[in-house]
XYZ file of C-alpha atoms in Angstrom:
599
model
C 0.000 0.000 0.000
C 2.063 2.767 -1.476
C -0.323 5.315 -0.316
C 0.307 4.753 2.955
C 3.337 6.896 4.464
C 3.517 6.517 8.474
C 1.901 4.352 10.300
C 2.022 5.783 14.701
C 1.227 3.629 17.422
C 0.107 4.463 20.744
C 0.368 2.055 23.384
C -0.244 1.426 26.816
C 2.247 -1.824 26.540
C 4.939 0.254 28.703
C 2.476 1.535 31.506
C 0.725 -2.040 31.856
C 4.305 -3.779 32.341
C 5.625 -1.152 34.758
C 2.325 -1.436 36.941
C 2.383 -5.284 36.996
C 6.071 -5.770 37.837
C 7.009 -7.363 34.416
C 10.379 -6.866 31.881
C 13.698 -7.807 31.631
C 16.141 -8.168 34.407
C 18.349 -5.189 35.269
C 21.941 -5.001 36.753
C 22.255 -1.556 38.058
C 25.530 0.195 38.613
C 25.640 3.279 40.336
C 28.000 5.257 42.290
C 28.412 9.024 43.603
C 26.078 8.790 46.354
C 24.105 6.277 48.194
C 20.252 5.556 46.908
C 17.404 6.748 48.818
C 15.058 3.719 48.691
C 14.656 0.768 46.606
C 14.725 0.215 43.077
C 13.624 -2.180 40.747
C 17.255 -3.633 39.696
C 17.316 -7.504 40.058
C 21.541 -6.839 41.147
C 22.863 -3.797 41.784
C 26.229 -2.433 42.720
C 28.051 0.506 44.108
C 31.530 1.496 42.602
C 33.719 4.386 42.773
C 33.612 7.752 41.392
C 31.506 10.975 42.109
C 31.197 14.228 40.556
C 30.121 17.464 42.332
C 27.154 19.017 42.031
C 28.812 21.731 39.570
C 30.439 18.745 37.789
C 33.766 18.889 39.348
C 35.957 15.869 39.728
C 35.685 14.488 43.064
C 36.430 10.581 42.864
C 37.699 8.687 39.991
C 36.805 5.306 38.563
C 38.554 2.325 39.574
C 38.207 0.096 36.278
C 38.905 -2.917 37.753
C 36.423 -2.968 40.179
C 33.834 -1.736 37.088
C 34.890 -4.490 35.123
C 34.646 -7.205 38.189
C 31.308 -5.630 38.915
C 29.856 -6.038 35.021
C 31.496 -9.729 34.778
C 29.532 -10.990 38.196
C 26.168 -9.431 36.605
C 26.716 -11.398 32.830
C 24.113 -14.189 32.512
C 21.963 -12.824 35.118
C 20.987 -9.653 34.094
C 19.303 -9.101 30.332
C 20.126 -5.120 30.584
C 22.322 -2.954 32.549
C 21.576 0.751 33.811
C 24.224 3.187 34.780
C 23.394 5.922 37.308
C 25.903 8.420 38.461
C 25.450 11.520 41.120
C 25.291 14.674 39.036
C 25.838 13.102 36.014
C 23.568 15.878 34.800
C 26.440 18.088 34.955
C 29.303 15.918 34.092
C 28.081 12.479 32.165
C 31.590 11.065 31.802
C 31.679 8.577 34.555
C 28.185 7.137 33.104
C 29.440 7.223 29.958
C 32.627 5.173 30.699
C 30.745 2.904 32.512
C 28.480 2.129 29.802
C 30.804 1.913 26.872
C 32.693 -0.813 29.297
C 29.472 -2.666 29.772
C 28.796 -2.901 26.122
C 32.363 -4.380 25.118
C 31.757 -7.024 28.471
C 28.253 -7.866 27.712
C 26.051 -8.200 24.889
C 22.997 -6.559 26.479
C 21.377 -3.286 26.385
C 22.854 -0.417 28.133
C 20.718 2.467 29.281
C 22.767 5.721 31.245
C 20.639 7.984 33.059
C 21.542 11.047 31.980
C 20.217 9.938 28.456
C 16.840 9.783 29.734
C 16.336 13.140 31.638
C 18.597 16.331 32.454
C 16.313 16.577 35.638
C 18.417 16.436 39.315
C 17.149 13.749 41.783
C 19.380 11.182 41.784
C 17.403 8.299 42.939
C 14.459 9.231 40.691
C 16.970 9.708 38.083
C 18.245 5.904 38.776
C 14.745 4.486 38.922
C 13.657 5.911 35.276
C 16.908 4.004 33.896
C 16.399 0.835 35.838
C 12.398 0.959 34.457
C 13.798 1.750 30.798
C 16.212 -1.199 30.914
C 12.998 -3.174 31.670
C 11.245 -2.035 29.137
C 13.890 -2.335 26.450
C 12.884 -5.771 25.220
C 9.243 -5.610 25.824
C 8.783 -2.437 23.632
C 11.469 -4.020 20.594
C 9.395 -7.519 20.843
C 6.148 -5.198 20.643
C 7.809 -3.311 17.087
C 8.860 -6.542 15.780
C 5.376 -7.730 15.950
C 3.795 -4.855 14.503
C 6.385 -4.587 11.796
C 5.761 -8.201 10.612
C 1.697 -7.216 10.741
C 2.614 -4.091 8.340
C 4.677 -6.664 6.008
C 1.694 -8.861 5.884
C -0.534 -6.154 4.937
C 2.596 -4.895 2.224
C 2.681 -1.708 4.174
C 5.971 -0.349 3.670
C 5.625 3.131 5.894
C 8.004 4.809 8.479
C 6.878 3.545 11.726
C 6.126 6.241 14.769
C 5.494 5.776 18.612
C 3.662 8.020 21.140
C 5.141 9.363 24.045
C 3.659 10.057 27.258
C 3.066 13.773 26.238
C 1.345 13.153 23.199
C 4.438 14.035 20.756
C 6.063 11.253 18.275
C 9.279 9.570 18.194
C 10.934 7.352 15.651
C 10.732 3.789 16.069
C 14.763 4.178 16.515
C 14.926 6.105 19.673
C 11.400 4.375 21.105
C 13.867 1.590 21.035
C 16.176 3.228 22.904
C 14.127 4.949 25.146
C 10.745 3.131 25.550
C 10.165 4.638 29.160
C 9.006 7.882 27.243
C 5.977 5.717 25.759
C 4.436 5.303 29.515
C 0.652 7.104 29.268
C 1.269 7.235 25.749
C -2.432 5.419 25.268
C -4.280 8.515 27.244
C -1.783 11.227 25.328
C -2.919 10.223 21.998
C -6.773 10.550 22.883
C -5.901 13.792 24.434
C -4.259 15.034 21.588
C -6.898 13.662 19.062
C -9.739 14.896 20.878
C -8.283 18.241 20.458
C -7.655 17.607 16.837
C -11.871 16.469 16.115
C -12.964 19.234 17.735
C -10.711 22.290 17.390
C -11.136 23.447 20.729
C -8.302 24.766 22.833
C -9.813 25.006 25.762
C -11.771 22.227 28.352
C -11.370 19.011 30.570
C -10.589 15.882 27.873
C -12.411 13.031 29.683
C -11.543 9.745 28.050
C -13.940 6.694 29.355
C -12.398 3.165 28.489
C -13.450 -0.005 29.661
C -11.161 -0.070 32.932
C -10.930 3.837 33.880
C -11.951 7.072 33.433
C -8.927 9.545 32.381
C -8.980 12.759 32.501
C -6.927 15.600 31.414
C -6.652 19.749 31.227
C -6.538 21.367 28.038
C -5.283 24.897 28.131
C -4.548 27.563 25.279
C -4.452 24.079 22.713
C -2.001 21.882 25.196
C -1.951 19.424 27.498
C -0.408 19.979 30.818
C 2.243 18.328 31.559
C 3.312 16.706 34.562
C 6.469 18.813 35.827
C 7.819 16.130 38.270
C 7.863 13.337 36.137
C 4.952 10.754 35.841
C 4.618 7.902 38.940
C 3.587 4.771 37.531
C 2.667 1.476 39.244
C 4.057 3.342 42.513
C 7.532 4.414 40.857
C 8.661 8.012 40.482
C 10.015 8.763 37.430
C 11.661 11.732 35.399
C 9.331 10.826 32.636
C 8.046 13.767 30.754
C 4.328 12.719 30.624
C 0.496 14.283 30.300
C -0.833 14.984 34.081
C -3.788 12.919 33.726
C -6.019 11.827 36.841
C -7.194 8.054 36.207
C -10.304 6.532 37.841
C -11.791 3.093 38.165
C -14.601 4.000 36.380
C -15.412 2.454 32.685
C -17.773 0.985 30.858
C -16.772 -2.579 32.254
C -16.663 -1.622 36.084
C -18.646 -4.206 38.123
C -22.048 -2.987 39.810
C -22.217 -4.709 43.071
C -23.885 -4.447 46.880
C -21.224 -4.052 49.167
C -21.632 -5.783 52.480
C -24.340 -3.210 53.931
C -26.403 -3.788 50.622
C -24.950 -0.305 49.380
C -25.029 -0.242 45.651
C -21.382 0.374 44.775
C -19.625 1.092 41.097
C -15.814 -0.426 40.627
C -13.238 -0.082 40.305
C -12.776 -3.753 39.443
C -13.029 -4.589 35.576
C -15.130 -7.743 34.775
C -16.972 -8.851 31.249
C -20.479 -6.952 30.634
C -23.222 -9.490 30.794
C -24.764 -8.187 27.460
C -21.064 -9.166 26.010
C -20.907 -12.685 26.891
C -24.274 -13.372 26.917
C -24.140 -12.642 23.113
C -21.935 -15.426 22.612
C -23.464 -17.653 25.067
C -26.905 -17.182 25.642
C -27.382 -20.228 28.003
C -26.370 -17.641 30.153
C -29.701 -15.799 30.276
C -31.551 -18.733 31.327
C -29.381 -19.558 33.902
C -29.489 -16.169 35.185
C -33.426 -16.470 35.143
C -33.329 -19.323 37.423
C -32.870 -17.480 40.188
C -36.171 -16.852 42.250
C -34.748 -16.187 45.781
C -36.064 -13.141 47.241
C -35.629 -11.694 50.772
C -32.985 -11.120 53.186
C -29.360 -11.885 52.723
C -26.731 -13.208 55.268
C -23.742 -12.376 52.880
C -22.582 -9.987 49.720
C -19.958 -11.465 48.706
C -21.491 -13.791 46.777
C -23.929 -12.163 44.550
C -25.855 -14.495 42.165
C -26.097 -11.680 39.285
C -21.993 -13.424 38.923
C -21.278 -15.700 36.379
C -17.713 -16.995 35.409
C -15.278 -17.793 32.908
C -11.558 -19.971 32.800
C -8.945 -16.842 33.295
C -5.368 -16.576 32.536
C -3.793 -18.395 34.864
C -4.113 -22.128 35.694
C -5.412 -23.684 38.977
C -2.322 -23.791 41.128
C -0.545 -26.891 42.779
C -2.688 -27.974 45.945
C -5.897 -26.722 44.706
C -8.663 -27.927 46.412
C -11.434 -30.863 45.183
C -14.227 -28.243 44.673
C -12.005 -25.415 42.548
C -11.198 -28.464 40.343
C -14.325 -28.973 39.829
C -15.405 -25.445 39.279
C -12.567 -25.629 36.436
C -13.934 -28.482 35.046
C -17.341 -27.077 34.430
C -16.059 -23.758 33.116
C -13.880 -25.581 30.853
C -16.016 -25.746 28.143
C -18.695 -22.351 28.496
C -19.280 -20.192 31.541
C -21.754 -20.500 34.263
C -23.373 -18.521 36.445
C -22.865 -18.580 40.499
C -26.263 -20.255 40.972
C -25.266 -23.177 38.292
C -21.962 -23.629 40.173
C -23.495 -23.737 43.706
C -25.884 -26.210 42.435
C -23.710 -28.679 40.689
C -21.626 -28.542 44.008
C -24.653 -28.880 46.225
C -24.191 -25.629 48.261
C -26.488 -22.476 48.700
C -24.889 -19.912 46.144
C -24.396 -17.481 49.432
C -21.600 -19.398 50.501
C -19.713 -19.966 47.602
C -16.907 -17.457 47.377
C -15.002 -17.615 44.199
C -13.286 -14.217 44.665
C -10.090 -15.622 45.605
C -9.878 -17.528 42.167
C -10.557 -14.251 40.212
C -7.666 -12.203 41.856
C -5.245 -15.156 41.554
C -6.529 -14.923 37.457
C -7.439 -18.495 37.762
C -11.461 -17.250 37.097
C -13.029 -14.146 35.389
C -15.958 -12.638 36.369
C -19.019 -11.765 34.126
C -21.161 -9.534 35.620
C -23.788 -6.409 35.308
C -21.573 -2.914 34.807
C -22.823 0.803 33.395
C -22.850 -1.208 29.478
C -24.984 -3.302 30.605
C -27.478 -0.443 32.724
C -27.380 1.300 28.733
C -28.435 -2.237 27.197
C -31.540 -1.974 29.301
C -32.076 0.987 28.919
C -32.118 0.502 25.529
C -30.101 3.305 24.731
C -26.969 1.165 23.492
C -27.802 -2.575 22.044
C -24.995 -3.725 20.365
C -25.088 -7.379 22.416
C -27.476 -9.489 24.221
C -30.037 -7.181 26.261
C -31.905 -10.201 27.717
C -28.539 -10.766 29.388
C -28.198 -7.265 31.399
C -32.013 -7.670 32.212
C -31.584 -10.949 33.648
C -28.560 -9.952 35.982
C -29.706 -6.552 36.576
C -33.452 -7.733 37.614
C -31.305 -10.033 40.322
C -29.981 -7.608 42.058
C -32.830 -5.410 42.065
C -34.577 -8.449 43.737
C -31.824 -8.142 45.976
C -32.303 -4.477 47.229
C -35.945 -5.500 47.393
C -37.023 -2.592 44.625
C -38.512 -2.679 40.953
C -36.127 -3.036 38.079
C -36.993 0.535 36.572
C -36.478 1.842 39.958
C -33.469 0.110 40.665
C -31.975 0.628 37.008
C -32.508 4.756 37.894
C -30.329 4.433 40.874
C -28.293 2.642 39.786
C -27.867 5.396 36.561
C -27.861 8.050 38.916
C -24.494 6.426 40.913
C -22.924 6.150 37.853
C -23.333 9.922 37.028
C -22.305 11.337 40.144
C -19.215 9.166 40.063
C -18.240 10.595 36.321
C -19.038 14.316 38.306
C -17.102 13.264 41.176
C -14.394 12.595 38.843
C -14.585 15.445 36.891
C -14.626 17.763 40.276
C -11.286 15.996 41.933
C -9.430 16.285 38.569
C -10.416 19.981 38.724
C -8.770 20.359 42.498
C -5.694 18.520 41.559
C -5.142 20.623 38.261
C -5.739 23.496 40.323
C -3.034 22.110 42.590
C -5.041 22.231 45.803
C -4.132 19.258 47.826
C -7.142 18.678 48.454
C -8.795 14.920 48.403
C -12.212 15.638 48.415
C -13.625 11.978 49.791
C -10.974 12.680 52.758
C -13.332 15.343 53.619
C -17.436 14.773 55.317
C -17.989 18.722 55.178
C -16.690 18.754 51.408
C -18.653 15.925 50.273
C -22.235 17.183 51.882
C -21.762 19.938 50.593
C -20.775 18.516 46.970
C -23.887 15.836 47.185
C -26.019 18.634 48.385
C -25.503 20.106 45.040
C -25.110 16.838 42.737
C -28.362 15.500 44.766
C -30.254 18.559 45.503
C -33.826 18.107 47.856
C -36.325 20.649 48.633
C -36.972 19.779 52.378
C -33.041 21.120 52.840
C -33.067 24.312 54.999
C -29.193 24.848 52.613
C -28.885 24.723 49.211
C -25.392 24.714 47.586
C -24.062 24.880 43.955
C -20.905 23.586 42.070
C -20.065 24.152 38.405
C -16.495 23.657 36.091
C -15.430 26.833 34.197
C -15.090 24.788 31.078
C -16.007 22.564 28.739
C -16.065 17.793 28.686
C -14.500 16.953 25.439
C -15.672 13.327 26.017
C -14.044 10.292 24.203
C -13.965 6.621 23.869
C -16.591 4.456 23.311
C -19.096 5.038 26.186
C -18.326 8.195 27.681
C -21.145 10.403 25.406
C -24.181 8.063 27.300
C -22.343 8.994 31.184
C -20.364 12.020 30.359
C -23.693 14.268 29.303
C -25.753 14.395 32.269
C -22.348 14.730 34.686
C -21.850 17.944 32.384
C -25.388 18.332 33.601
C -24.871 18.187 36.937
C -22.076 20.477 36.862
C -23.256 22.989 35.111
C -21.097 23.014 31.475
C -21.202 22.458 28.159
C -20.226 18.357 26.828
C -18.741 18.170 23.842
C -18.883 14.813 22.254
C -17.437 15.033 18.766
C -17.714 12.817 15.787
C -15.587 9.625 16.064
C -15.238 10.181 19.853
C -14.777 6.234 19.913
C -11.302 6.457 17.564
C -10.187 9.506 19.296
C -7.167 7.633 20.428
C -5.792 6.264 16.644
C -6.941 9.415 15.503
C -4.182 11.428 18.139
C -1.838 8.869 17.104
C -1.851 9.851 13.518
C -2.279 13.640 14.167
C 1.135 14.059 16.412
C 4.211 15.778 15.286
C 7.531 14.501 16.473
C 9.381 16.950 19.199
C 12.558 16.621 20.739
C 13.808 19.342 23.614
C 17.058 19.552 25.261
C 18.115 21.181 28.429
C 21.252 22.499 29.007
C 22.686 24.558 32.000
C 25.512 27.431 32.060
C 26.628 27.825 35.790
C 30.107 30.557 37.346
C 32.473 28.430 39.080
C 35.504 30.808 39.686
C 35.449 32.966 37.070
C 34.438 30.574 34.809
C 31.394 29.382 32.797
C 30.607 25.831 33.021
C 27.981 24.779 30.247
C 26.348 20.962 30.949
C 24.961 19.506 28.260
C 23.844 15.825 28.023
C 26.635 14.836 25.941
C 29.417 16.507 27.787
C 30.678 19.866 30.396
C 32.360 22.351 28.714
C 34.343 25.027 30.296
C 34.423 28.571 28.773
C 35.831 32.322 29.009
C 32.810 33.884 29.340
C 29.253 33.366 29.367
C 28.179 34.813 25.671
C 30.579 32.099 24.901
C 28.676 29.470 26.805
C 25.806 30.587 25.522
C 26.845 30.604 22.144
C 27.698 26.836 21.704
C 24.557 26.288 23.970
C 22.703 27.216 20.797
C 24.604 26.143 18.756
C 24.991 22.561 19.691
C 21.088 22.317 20.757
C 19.944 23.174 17.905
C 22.908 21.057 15.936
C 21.080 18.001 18.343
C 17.487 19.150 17.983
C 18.131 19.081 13.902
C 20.048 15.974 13.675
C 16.803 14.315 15.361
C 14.257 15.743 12.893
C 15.933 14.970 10.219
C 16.743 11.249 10.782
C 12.474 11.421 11.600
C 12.065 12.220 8.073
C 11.149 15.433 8.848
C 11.065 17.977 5.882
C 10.431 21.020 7.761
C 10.734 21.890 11.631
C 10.248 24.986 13.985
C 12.941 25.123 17.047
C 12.465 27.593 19.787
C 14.811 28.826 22.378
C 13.677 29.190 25.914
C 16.124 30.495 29.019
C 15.132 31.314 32.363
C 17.717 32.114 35.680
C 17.921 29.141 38.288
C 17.082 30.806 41.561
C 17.860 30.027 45.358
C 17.496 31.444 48.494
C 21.133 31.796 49.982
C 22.621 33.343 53.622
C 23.801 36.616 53.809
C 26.464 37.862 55.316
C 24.110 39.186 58.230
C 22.381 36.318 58.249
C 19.546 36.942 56.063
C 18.207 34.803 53.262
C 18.310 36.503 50.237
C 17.841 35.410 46.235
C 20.768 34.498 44.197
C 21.111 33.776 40.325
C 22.917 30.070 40.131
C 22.701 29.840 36.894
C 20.893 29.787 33.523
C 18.812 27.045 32.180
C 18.229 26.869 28.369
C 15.566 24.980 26.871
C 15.653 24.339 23.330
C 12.637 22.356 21.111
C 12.204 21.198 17.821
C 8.938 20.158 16.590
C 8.309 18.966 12.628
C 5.968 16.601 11.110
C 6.613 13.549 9.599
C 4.958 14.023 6.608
């Protein structure tokens, strides 16, 4: 297909790995300074050698001990990662270390000050050990999609998101895959902003799993200034700030133990969904005719189950074989299960077998409320009825009355949402379920009655730009409730390939000119350079970045590009000779950024 000329991916490959603890194993060596918590090296190792913070010599290498070090990590490790103490300012120690690690071992090599000029040392160290990680997962995820384009005789350059909704070549994605982390919400951020033109509002992206949301201002994203924390880990990841929810379309709608009706955040299979494949299901489900109280809520008969992931482990007991055995060939609800096995359904607790992955649970979620409702019917609605009219037998009410509260949960959790993504953009600190007099006065306005003596009010100051595939039916009336316009625009659904395609690649380097007796000390990534003066610092400051910014572009296949040149002063409170704090100048940070399209 000739006509096809780039083909971008977005992918949430990087994030899901990080989050469940899987990649390659990494052999850290670090030295400068100790680390201030844990990592996640499999070996790691302290050697000799520190720079200053100012990039002065302080400690040289001892190569022997480097090499000894490398040589007791080959076969064990399946990448390495090189952290040094102000490498930011002087890289040479990292670099030396890393070209030795190459020649000793044929694995990847990642150095931290490839990855981020940032300072924080042990963040710093972390986003190398999570890139070395990541290395093979993200190649053996290009491979595959390479050999897909082949098939399809798609010859086309071959882009990747990064975590701030920008592209990079398939090259340095290779080299750097911890920049793709959050690259699935970036791209529907940055495509919802390309279907609908506006520069302005709160991008609320619904999936199956979560609810993300974002804050569009002046036509960009904001992004995260610390660095992005995923699956617990701080990095120095340049990333969008999103807020992420357990909220979606496939979040399981349960009574709690109280008989409270309750919305995620676990993720299980709509009813509607599998009862379209298997619509034994429905009778099954219509079996049950128990009405009354409950002892337990654990168990809820509105369940059914399917094989999951994982296998039954060694020791397993006579009745989970069994339950295997039945599921083996279809799923089943809870009240088939409990009656093959000759128990009351109540007591049969198969959550422990869905968190271990050895089940998966089908049950009713906010798809399946829209199915019978009518309002969506892409799968089986006798399915959603069946399970939804159990638990409305549970809470002892009429379906249509149970199927509006149970709508009405579902929208003030999307406003909820909505509301604490608001506080945290606005950098308030403030956790608003933390807080009894914040949330009556937030459900007095969400849930307003006429018999209260107060009446409050709550509104957003801008627009929902809602995407993916269910968030029009939920996002709407939470837009409602707080008082803005929605904006669902055409394609919502492919909002996220659509961001993919629409991205332009952008590369930025930092680079710092500091006074150190009498001279000018410029840090780059690739080296410290000592000069006369600082117009001559800041000359080949420019001059270089933009040299690196170009050399980028180009090998993108970039025609045309735009670089801009940003410098601010790096400021600090320092003791005066009275004793006084007072602001000093420590140096000057430049910022240069290239941005060009592909095509």
């Amino acid at each position: 297909m000739e006509e096809i000329s780039q083909v971008s991916l977005s992918t949430t490959l990087a994030t899901n790995a990080i989050v469940e603890g899987r990649g390659a194993r990494v052999g850290l060596i670090y030295m400068g300074a100790e680390l201030e918590d844990k990592v996640p090296a499999d070996l790691e190792v302290k050697v000799k050698g520190r720079f200053d913070i100012m990039g002065r010599l302080q400690e040289d290498l001892d190569q022997d001990e480097i090499r000894n070090a490398l040589l007791q990590m080959k076969g064990r490790v399946e990448a390495i990662a090189v952290s040094g103490y102000a490498s930011v300012r002087n890289p040479k120690h990292e670099k030396e270390v890393g070209r030795m690690a190459r020649e000793l071992l044929d694995v990847p090599v990642v150095c931290a000050h490839q990855l981020t000029s940032a300072l924080g040392f042990h963040h710093r160290t972390v986003t190398a050990v999570l890139n070395g990680r990541l290395i093979p997962i993200i190649r053996q995820l290009l491979r595959s999609t390479k050999e897909v384009l082949r098939e399809k005789n798609i010859h086309a350059q071959l882009l990747v998101v990064k975590g701030d909704g920008t592209l990079m070549t398939e090259a340095v994605a290779k080299e750097r895959p911890i920049e793709t982390i959050l690259s699935g919400p970036a791209a529907s951020v940055i495509g919802s902003l390309a279907l609908t033109g506006r520069k302005e509002g709160i991008v609320l992206d619904m999936g199956g799993t979560t609810t993300d949301i974002a804050h569009v201002s002046d036509g960009t994203v904001k992004i995260k200034k610390e660095g992005a924390k995923v699956g617990g880990w701080f990095t120095r990841v340049q990333a969008a700030e999103m807020c992420t929810f357990g909220l979606g379309g496939d979040s399981r709608i349960y009574l709690d133990e109280k008989g409270r009706l309750q919305i995620g955040p676990q993720k299980v299979w709509p009813l509607c969904l599998i009862g379209a494949e298997y619509p034994h299901l429905v009778r099954e489900l219509k079996s049950f005719t128990r009405v009354g109280e409950y002892k337990r809520y654990f168990a809820q008969e509105a369940d059914c189950f399917l094989p999951g992931s994982n296998p039954l482990p060694a020791g397993a007991s006579e009745w989970e074989q069994r339950i295997a055995d039945m599921l083996r060939e279809r799923p089943h609800s809870l009240t088939y299960l409990a009656g093959q096995l000759g128990v009351d359904a109540e007591t049969l607790d198969l959550t422990p077998l869905v968190e271990s992955g050895v089940l998966s649970r089908i049950s009713v979620t906010p798809t399946d409320l829209l199915h019978a409702q009518g309002t969506y019917t892409r799968w089986n609605r006798d399915a959603a009825l069946a399970g939804i009219r159990i638990l409305a037998k549970r809470k002892e009410m009429p379906i249509s009355k149970f199927l509006s509260a149970a709508e009405e949960a579902v929208n003030e959790k999307m406003a909820m949402c909505c509301l604490q993504s608001a506080a945290d953009f606005d950098e308030s600190g403030v956790t608003f379920a933390d807080s009894p007099q914040a949330m009556y006065l937030i459900q007095n306005a969400l849930r307003p009655k006429k018999e209260r003596l107060l009446e409050s009010g709550i509104s957003l100051r801008k627009p929902i730009v809602a995407i993916g595939a269910p968030a029009g039916a939920w996002a709407r009336k939470a837009g409602e409730l707080l008082g803005t316009e929605v904006i669902v625009p055409e394609h919502a659904d492919v909002a996220n390939a659509y961001g993919a395609a629409a991205g332009q690649i952008t590369e930025t380097v930092e680079l710092l000119i500091s006074e150190d007796g009498g001279q000018y000390i410029l840090s780059a990534p690739w080296q410290r350079m000592v000069c006369e003066s600082r117009e001559e610092a800041v000359f080949y400051a420019i001059h270089e970045g933009r040299k690196h910014i170009e050399h980028i572009l180009r090998d993108a296949g970039c025609r045309t590009w735009t670089i801009r040149e940003r410098s601010s002063d790096i400021l600090a409170d320092v003791a005066a000779e009275d004793g006084t704090a007072q602001t000093a100048c420590m140096g000057t940070k430049l910022v240069i950024s290239g941005t060009g399209s592909p095509l």
